[in-house]
PDB file of C-alpha atoms in Angstrom:
ATOM      1  CA  ALA G  19      43.570 -31.001 -68.155  1.00 76.00           C
ATOM      2  CA  GLN G  20      44.324 -33.826 -65.778  1.00 83.00           C
ATOM      3  CA  THR G  21      42.722 -33.670 -62.151  1.00 92.00           C
ATOM      4  CA  VAL G  22      43.450 -35.945 -59.196  1.00 96.00           C
ATOM      5  CA  THR G  23      40.846 -36.081 -56.218  1.00 96.00           C
ATOM      6  CA  GLN G  24      41.487 -37.533 -52.847  1.00 97.00           C
ATOM      7  CA  SER G  25      38.455 -37.790 -51.058  1.00 95.00           C
ATOM      8  CA  GLN G  26      39.716 -38.593 -47.364  1.00 96.00           C
ATOM      9  CA  PRO G  27      41.127 -35.246 -46.041  1.00 95.00           C
ATOM     10  CA  GLU G  28      42.030 -37.290 -42.929  1.00 97.00           C
ATOM     11  CA  MET G  29      42.668 -40.786 -41.499  1.00 97.00           C
ATOM     12  CA  SER G  30      43.606 -42.200 -38.349  1.00 97.00           C
ATOM     13  CA  VAL G  31      44.247 -45.992 -37.522  1.00 97.00           C
ATOM     14  CA  GLN G  32      45.874 -48.000 -34.816  1.00 97.00           C
ATOM     15  CA  GLU G  33      49.696 -49.247 -35.413  1.00 97.00           C
ATOM     16  CA  ALA G  34      49.597 -52.592 -36.950  1.00 97.00           C
ATOM     17  CA  GLU G  35      46.631 -52.009 -38.779  1.00 97.00           C
ATOM     18  CA  THR G  36      46.021 -51.882 -42.425  1.00 98.00           C
ATOM     19  CA  VAL G  37      44.833 -48.657 -43.919  1.00 98.00           C
ATOM     20  CA  THR G  38      43.878 -47.929 -47.649  1.00 98.00           C
ATOM     21  CA  LEU G  39      44.035 -44.174 -48.973  1.00 98.00           C
ATOM     22  CA  SER G  40      41.518 -43.617 -52.164  1.00 98.00           C
ATOM     23  CA  CYS G  41      42.653 -41.507 -55.055  1.00 98.00           C
ATOM     24  CA  THR G  42      40.879 -41.018 -58.529  1.00 97.00           C
ATOM     25  CA  TYR G  43      41.832 -38.999 -61.517  1.00 97.00           C
ATOM     26  CA  ASP G  44      40.728 -37.626 -64.652  1.00 95.00           C
ATOM     27  CA  THR G  45      42.512 -37.906 -67.955  1.00 92.00           C
ATOM     28  CA  SER G  46      41.962 -38.712 -71.584  1.00 90.00           C
ATOM     29  CA  GLU G  47      45.780 -39.983 -71.885  1.00 87.00           C
ATOM     30  CA  SER G  48      46.367 -43.857 -72.088  1.00 85.00           C
ATOM     31  CA  ASN G  49      49.802 -43.766 -70.986  1.00 85.00           C
ATOM     32  CA  TYR G  50      50.892 -42.049 -67.851  1.00 88.00           C
ATOM     33  CA  TYR G  51      52.394 -42.948 -64.614  1.00 89.00           C
ATOM     34  CA  LEU G  52      50.769 -42.716 -61.138  1.00 93.00           C
ATOM     35  CA  PHE G  53      52.632 -42.024 -57.834  1.00 94.00           C
ATOM     36  CA  TRP G  54      52.082 -41.834 -54.210  1.00 96.00           C
ATOM     37  CA  TYR G  55      54.397 -39.462 -52.303  1.00 94.00           C
ATOM     38  CA  LYS G  56      54.575 -39.180 -48.454  1.00 95.00           C
ATOM     39  CA  GLN G  57      55.287 -35.879 -46.958  1.00 92.00           C
ATOM     40  CA  PRO G  58      56.110 -36.113 -43.362  1.00 91.00           C
ATOM     41  CA  PRO G  59      56.217 -33.108 -40.800  1.00 86.00           C
ATOM     42  CA  SER G  60      59.557 -31.988 -42.404  1.00 83.00           C
ATOM     43  CA  ARG G  61      57.813 -31.154 -45.589  1.00 84.00           C
ATOM     44  CA  GLN G  62      59.982 -33.091 -47.761  1.00 85.00           C
ATOM     45  CA  MET G  63      58.193 -35.296 -50.663  1.00 88.00           C
ATOM     46  CA  ILE G  64      59.122 -38.768 -50.492  1.00 89.00           C
ATOM     47  CA  LEU G  65      58.238 -41.208 -53.304  1.00 89.00           C
ATOM     48  CA  VAL G  66      56.380 -44.204 -51.690  1.00 94.00           C
ATOM     49  CA  ILE G  67      55.308 -46.085 -55.089  1.00 94.00           C
ATOM     50  CA  ARG G  68      54.789 -45.742 -58.845  1.00 92.00           C
ATOM     51  CA  GLN G  69      52.360 -47.265 -61.052  1.00 93.00           C
ATOM     52  CA  GLU G  70      52.973 -47.520 -65.015  1.00 89.00           C
ATOM     53  CA  ALA G  71      49.370 -47.255 -66.543  1.00 89.00           C
ATOM     54  CA  TYR G  72      50.345 -49.891 -69.149  1.00 86.00           C
ATOM     55  CA  LYS G  73      51.065 -52.283 -66.638  1.00 87.00           C
ATOM     56  CA  GLN G  74      48.236 -54.377 -65.435  1.00 86.00           C
ATOM     57  CA  GLN G  75      49.961 -55.759 -62.410  1.00 92.00           C
ATOM     58  CA  ASN G  76      49.562 -53.623 -59.192  1.00 96.00           C
ATOM     59  CA  ALA G  77      52.822 -52.426 -57.807  1.00 94.00           C
ATOM     60  CA  THR G  78      54.047 -53.509 -54.450  1.00 95.00           C
ATOM     61  CA  GLU G  79      56.925 -51.975 -52.377  1.00 93.00           C
ATOM     62  CA  ASN G  80      57.311 -53.869 -49.065  1.00 95.00           C
ATOM     63  CA  ARG G  81      54.288 -52.828 -46.997  1.00 97.00           C
ATOM     64  CA  PHE G  82      52.861 -50.469 -49.482  1.00 98.00           C
ATOM     65  CA  SER G  83      50.961 -51.609 -52.413  1.00 97.00           C
ATOM     66  CA  VAL G  84      48.205 -49.992 -54.737  1.00 97.00           C
ATOM     67  CA  ASN G  85      44.703 -51.014 -56.447  1.00 97.00           C
ATOM     68  CA  PHE G  86      45.205 -49.804 -59.919  1.00 97.00           C
ATOM     69  CA  GLN G  87      41.744 -49.874 -61.770  1.00 96.00           C
ATOM     70  CA  LYS G  88      42.518 -48.371 -64.974  1.00 94.00           C
ATOM     71  CA  ALA G  89      38.864 -48.237 -66.397  1.00 94.00           C
ATOM     72  CA  ALA G  90      37.463 -46.717 -63.317  1.00 96.00           C
ATOM     73  CA  LYS G  91      40.627 -44.448 -63.003  1.00 96.00           C
ATOM     74  CA  SER G  92      41.160 -45.161 -59.459  1.00 97.00           C
ATOM     75  CA  PHE G  93      44.591 -45.716 -57.819  1.00 97.00           C
ATOM     76  CA  SER G  94      44.458 -46.600 -54.073  1.00 98.00           C
ATOM     77  CA  LEU G  95      47.221 -47.016 -51.636  1.00 98.00           C
ATOM     78  CA  LYS G  96      47.379 -49.848 -49.165  1.00 98.00           C
ATOM     79  CA  ILE G  97      49.639 -49.792 -46.202  1.00 98.00           C
ATOM     80  CA  SER G  98      49.859 -53.098 -44.094  1.00 98.00           C
ATOM     81  CA  ASP G  99      51.047 -53.426 -40.608  1.00 97.00           C
ATOM     82  CA  SER G 100      51.045 -49.615 -40.127  1.00 97.00           C
ATOM     83  CA  GLN G 101      53.992 -48.093 -38.028  1.00 97.00           C
ATOM     84  CA  LEU G 102      53.961 -44.906 -36.141  1.00 96.00           C
ATOM     85  CA  GLY G 103      56.639 -43.537 -38.747  1.00 95.00           C
ATOM     86  CA  ASP G 104      53.946 -43.798 -41.431  1.00 97.00           C
ATOM     87  CA  THR G 105      52.138 -40.764 -40.011  1.00 97.00           C
ATOM     88  CA  ALA G 106      52.443 -38.291 -42.665  1.00 96.00           C
ATOM     89  CA  MET G 107      50.354 -36.433 -45.561  1.00 96.00           C
ATOM     90  CA  TYR G 108      50.177 -38.650 -48.423  1.00 97.00           C
ATOM     91  CA  PHE G 109      49.585 -37.184 -52.005  1.00 96.00           C
ATOM     92  CA  CYS G 110      48.364 -39.223 -55.219  1.00 97.00           C
ATOM     93  CA  ALA G 111      49.967 -37.773 -58.234  1.00 94.00           C
ATOM     94  CA  PHE G 112      49.535 -38.303 -61.962  1.00 92.00           C
ATOM     95  CA  MET G 113      52.240 -37.762 -64.443  1.00 87.00           C
ATOM     96  CA  LYS G 114      52.276 -37.174 -67.887  1.00 79.00           C
ATOM     97  CA  LEU G 115      53.675 -33.718 -69.025  1.00 73.00           C
ATOM     98  CA  LYS G 116      53.954 -33.000 -65.310  1.00 81.00           C
ATOM     99  CA  LEU G 117      52.972 -34.054 -62.014  1.00 87.00           C
ATOM    100  CA  VAL G 118      49.691 -33.256 -60.981  1.00 91.00           C
ATOM    101  CA  PHE G 119      48.922 -33.713 -57.228  1.00 94.00           C
ATOM    102  CA  GLY G 120      45.640 -34.453 -55.433  1.00 95.00           C
ATOM    103  CA  GLN G 121      44.647 -32.450 -52.306  1.00 94.00           C
ATOM    104  CA  GLY G 122      46.343 -35.052 -49.905  1.00 95.00           C
ATOM    105  CA  THR G 123      45.241 -37.015 -46.999  1.00 97.00           C
ATOM    106  CA  ARG G 124      46.601 -36.544 -43.500  1.00 96.00           C
ATOM    107  CA  LEU G 125      47.278 -40.285 -42.042  1.00 97.00           C
ATOM    108  CA  THR G 126      47.828 -40.639 -38.451  1.00 97.00           C
ATOM    109  CA  ILE G 127      48.940 -44.063 -36.865  1.00 97.00           C
ATOM    110  CA  ASN G 128      48.205 -44.204 -33.358  1.00 97.00           C
ATOM    111  CA  PRO G 129      50.042 -46.428 -30.880  1.00 95.00           C
TER     112      PRO G 129
ATOM    113  CA  GLU Z  13      72.624 -41.867 -53.334  1.00 74.00           C
ATOM    114  CA  PRO Z  14      72.318 -38.849 -55.841  1.00 77.00           C
ATOM    115  CA  GLU Z  15      69.874 -36.238 -54.610  1.00 89.00           C
ATOM    116  CA  VAL Z  16      68.306 -32.979 -55.549  1.00 93.00           C
ATOM    117  CA  THR Z  17      69.634 -30.181 -53.350  1.00 95.00           C
ATOM    118  CA  GLN Z  18      67.881 -26.771 -52.527  1.00 96.00           C
ATOM    119  CA  THR Z  19      69.178 -23.865 -50.874  1.00 96.00           C
ATOM    120  CA  PRO Z  20      68.330 -22.124 -48.299  1.00 95.00           C
ATOM    121  CA  SER Z  21      66.061 -24.169 -46.648  1.00 94.00           C
ATOM    122  CA  HIS Z  22      64.078 -21.249 -45.196  1.00 96.00           C
ATOM    123  CA  GLN Z  23      64.025 -17.633 -46.503  1.00 97.00           C
ATOM    124  CA  VAL Z  24      62.366 -14.905 -44.677  1.00 97.00           C
ATOM    125  CA  THR Z  25      61.918 -11.740 -46.988  1.00 97.00           C
ATOM    126  CA  GLN Z  26      60.201  -8.366 -47.248  1.00 97.00           C
ATOM    127  CA  MET Z  27      57.258  -7.576 -49.329  1.00 97.00           C
ATOM    128  CA  GLY Z  28      58.417  -6.135 -52.533  1.00 97.00           C
ATOM    129  CA  GLN Z  29      61.874  -7.904 -52.409  1.00 97.00           C
ATOM    130  CA  GLU Z  30      63.560  -9.958 -55.326  1.00 97.00           C
ATOM    131  CA  VAL Z  31      64.266 -13.544 -53.867  1.00 98.00           C
ATOM    132  CA  ILE Z  32      66.247 -16.389 -55.744  1.00 97.00           C
ATOM    133  CA  LEU Z  33      65.928 -19.945 -54.766  1.00 97.00           C
ATOM    134  CA  ARG Z  34      68.379 -22.338 -55.667  1.00 97.00           C
ATOM    135  CA  CYS Z  35      68.533 -25.791 -56.752  1.00 97.00           C
ATOM    136  CA  VAL Z  36      71.405 -28.312 -57.624  1.00 96.00           C
ATOM    137  CA  PRO Z  37      69.440 -31.196 -59.673  1.00 95.00           C
ATOM    138  CA  ILE Z  38      70.707 -34.775 -59.940  1.00 92.00           C
ATOM    139  CA  SER Z  39      73.593 -34.364 -62.520  1.00 89.00           C
ATOM    140  CA  ASN Z  40      72.733 -36.786 -65.296  1.00 87.00           C
ATOM    141  CA  HIS Z  41      69.024 -35.420 -65.319  1.00 90.00           C
ATOM    142  CA  LEU Z  42      67.850 -33.406 -68.061  1.00 88.00           C
ATOM    143  CA  TYR Z  43      64.271 -32.123 -66.977  1.00 90.00           C
ATOM    144  CA  PHE Z  44      63.755 -29.723 -64.006  1.00 93.00           C
ATOM    145  CA  TYR Z  45      60.618 -28.351 -62.331  1.00 94.00           C
ATOM    146  CA  TRP Z  46      59.613 -25.989 -59.699  1.00 97.00           C
ATOM    147  CA  TYR Z  47      56.453 -26.776 -57.639  1.00 96.00           C
ATOM    148  CA  ARG Z  48      54.901 -24.736 -54.938  1.00 96.00           C
ATOM    149  CA  GLN Z  49      53.081 -25.613 -51.836  1.00 94.00           C
ATOM    150  CA  ILE Z  50      51.186 -23.054 -49.899  1.00 94.00           C
ATOM    151  CA  LEU Z  51      50.694 -24.202 -46.182  1.00 88.00           C
ATOM    152  CA  GLY Z  52      47.859 -26.684 -45.681  1.00 83.00           C
ATOM    153  CA  GLN Z  53      47.157 -27.041 -49.524  1.00 87.00           C
ATOM    154  CA  LYS Z  54      48.337 -29.290 -52.241  1.00 87.00           C
ATOM    155  CA  VAL Z  55      51.584 -29.156 -54.478  1.00 92.00           C
ATOM    156  CA  GLU Z  56      51.117 -26.950 -57.596  1.00 94.00           C
ATOM    157  CA  PHE Z  57      53.074 -27.186 -60.598  1.00 93.00           C
ATOM    158  CA  LEU Z  58      54.754 -23.721 -61.393  1.00 96.00           C
ATOM    159  CA  VAL Z  59      57.416 -24.766 -64.377  1.00 96.00           C
ATOM    160  CA  SER Z  60      59.119 -27.214 -66.328  1.00 93.00           C
ATOM    161  CA  PHE Z  61      62.573 -26.470 -67.857  1.00 93.00           C
ATOM    162  CA  TYR Z  62      64.569 -28.473 -70.448  1.00 90.00           C
ATOM    163  CA  ASN Z  63      67.263 -27.856 -72.850  1.00 88.00           C
ATOM    164  CA  ASN Z  64      67.758 -24.314 -71.243  1.00 89.00           C
ATOM    165  CA  GLU Z  65      64.097 -23.066 -71.998  1.00 92.00           C
ATOM    166  CA  ILE Z  66      60.916 -23.090 -70.488  1.00 94.00           C
ATOM    167  CA  SER Z  67      58.744 -26.157 -71.710  1.00 90.00           C
ATOM    168  CA  GLU Z  68      55.650 -25.621 -69.852  1.00 90.00           C
ATOM    169  CA  LYS Z  69      54.305 -23.180 -67.029  1.00 93.00           C
ATOM    170  CA  SER Z  70      51.217 -22.788 -64.968  1.00 93.00           C
ATOM    171  CA  GLU Z  71      48.748 -19.719 -64.608  1.00 93.00           C
ATOM    172  CA  ILE Z  72      50.806 -19.204 -61.451  1.00 94.00           C
ATOM    173  CA  PHE Z  73      53.951 -18.663 -62.900  1.00 96.00           C
ATOM    174  CA  ASP Z  74      53.477 -15.091 -64.341  1.00 94.00           C
ATOM    175  CA  ASP Z  75      55.691 -12.235 -65.090  1.00 94.00           C
ATOM    176  CA  GLN Z  76      57.009 -12.085 -61.616  1.00 96.00           C
ATOM    177  CA  PHE Z  77      58.819 -15.364 -61.824  1.00 97.00           C
ATOM    178  CA  SER Z  78      61.700 -16.426 -63.919  1.00 97.00           C
ATOM    179  CA  VAL Z  79      63.916 -19.690 -64.085  1.00 97.00           C
ATOM    180  CA  GLU Z  80      67.560 -19.828 -65.184  1.00 94.00           C
ATOM    181  CA  ARG Z  81      70.336 -22.492 -65.080  1.00 91.00           C
ATOM    182  CA  PRO Z  82      73.095 -20.179 -65.041  1.00 86.00           C
ATOM    183  CA  ASP Z  83      75.663 -22.822 -65.201  1.00 86.00           C
ATOM    184  CA  GLY Z  84      76.027 -26.658 -65.746  1.00 77.00           C
ATOM    185  CA  SER Z  85      74.709 -27.297 -62.176  1.00 85.00           C
ATOM    186  CA  ASN Z  86      72.483 -24.917 -60.573  1.00 92.00           C
ATOM    187  CA  PHE Z  87      68.714 -24.297 -61.316  1.00 96.00           C
ATOM    188  CA  THR Z  88      67.319 -21.089 -60.015  1.00 97.00           C
ATOM    189  CA  LEU Z  89      63.785 -19.766 -59.478  1.00 98.00           C
ATOM    190  CA  LYS Z  90      63.593 -15.954 -59.052  1.00 97.00           C
ATOM    191  CA  ILE Z  91      60.698 -14.084 -57.815  1.00 97.00           C
ATOM    192  CA  ARG Z  92      61.333 -10.433 -58.812  1.00 96.00           C
ATOM    193  CA  SER Z  93      58.724  -8.402 -56.172  1.00 95.00           C
ATOM    194  CA  THR Z  94      57.470 -10.814 -53.506  1.00 97.00           C
ATOM    195  CA  LYS Z  95      54.149 -10.671 -52.155  1.00 96.00           C
ATOM    196  CA  LEU Z  96      52.556 -11.986 -49.182  1.00 97.00           C
ATOM    197  CA  GLU Z  97      50.875 -14.834 -51.087  1.00 96.00           C
ATOM    198  CA  ASP Z  98      54.105 -16.026 -52.288  1.00 97.00           C
ATOM    199  CA  SER Z  99      54.813 -17.326 -48.895  1.00 97.00           C
ATOM    200  CA  ALA Z 100      55.173 -21.117 -49.359  1.00 97.00           C
ATOM    201  CA  MET Z 101      57.195 -24.305 -49.705  1.00 95.00           C
ATOM    202  CA  TYR Z 102      59.140 -24.153 -52.935  1.00 97.00           C
ATOM    203  CA  PHE Z 103      60.196 -27.639 -54.262  1.00 95.00           C
ATOM    204  CA  CYS Z 104      62.559 -28.262 -56.938  1.00 96.00           C
ATOM    205  CA  ALA Z 105      62.398 -31.506 -58.766  1.00 93.00           C
ATOM    206  CA  SER Z 106      64.426 -33.268 -61.662  1.00 91.00           C
ATOM    207  CA  SER Z 107      63.861 -36.202 -63.809  1.00 87.00           C
ATOM    208  CA  GLU Z 108      66.222 -38.230 -66.127  1.00 84.00           C
ATOM    209  CA  GLY Z 109      63.753 -38.657 -69.084  1.00 74.00           C
ATOM    210  CA  ARG Z 110      60.957 -36.796 -70.683  1.00 63.00           C
ATOM    211  CA  ALA Z 111      57.798 -36.516 -68.627  1.00 54.00           C
ATOM    212  CA  LEU Z 112      55.916 -36.104 -71.774  1.00 52.00           C
ATOM    213  CA  ASP Z 113      56.512 -40.062 -71.918  1.00 56.00           C
ATOM    214  CA  GLY Z 114      55.412 -40.369 -68.494  1.00 52.00           C
ATOM    215  CA  ASN Z 115      58.032 -42.994 -68.202  1.00 54.00           C
ATOM    216  CA  THR Z 116      60.231 -41.460 -65.480  1.00 68.00           C
ATOM    217  CA  GLU Z 117      60.304 -40.599 -61.983  1.00 75.00           C
ATOM    218  CA  ALA Z 118      60.853 -36.879 -60.557  1.00 82.00           C
ATOM    219  CA  PHE Z 119      63.144 -36.683 -57.647  1.00 87.00           C
ATOM    220  CA  PHE Z 120      62.311 -33.805 -55.244  1.00 90.00           C
ATOM    221  CA  GLY Z 121      64.463 -31.539 -53.169  1.00 93.00           C
ATOM    222  CA  GLN Z 122      63.695 -31.110 -49.570  1.00 92.00           C
ATOM    223  CA  GLY Z 123      62.426 -27.771 -50.056  1.00 94.00           C
ATOM    224  CA  THR Z 124      62.745 -24.016 -49.505  1.00 96.00           C
ATOM    225  CA  ARG Z 125      60.363 -22.527 -47.052  1.00 96.00           C
ATOM    226  CA  LEU Z 126      59.781 -18.987 -48.013  1.00 97.00           C
ATOM    227  CA  THR Z 127      58.095 -16.348 -45.707  1.00 97.00           C
ATOM    228  CA  VAL Z 128      57.196 -12.998 -47.079  1.00 97.00           C
ATOM    229  CA  VAL Z 129      56.572 -10.252 -44.523  1.00 97.00           C
TER     230      VAL Z 129
END
């Protein structure tokens, strides 16, 4: 069974700083997708970024980018020029048959 | 932009009562999912549904749970006899393609907060 581990329960940075959230996963599959979801206080799940495992190029979405290391089974999220609205829980997720989520990282952006 | 819609947004029920959580997936999507998030914990997979039948379910999805697509638009999760530990946020999701291929994105609804008292 696939597992996803986020080793940072909480992180806090100042506005405009860059922050990196870590995620590792375990699978024997070769083709899969990886996602980062944002969950603000409203508890809605919002897709931030996705990465196809067969693509070597790291996905980028505006201020959000990932560092995907397939051999190491690592999938970190970098948020550049962080904004107050980035404050939320962030979940890393693996998808093959279904989404498997990590425990989440609570990110706080301070003014 | 198409979205997954869940109703109600919040439901309070007494222990032992039956509840039905409703979801309207995106219209051209074929795969439907229910996930659960107990407060402060991670999001957990409950069940996936395709072609009018369950394609996969987790150990959480016991005989108390059932899913149905009663018409062409709704996708429901029923809990027959609620327990206190069923209190959680329940998310419905849908995707266009097969999760088996890992080639698709799951769109989430805004969630239903179920409180069992």
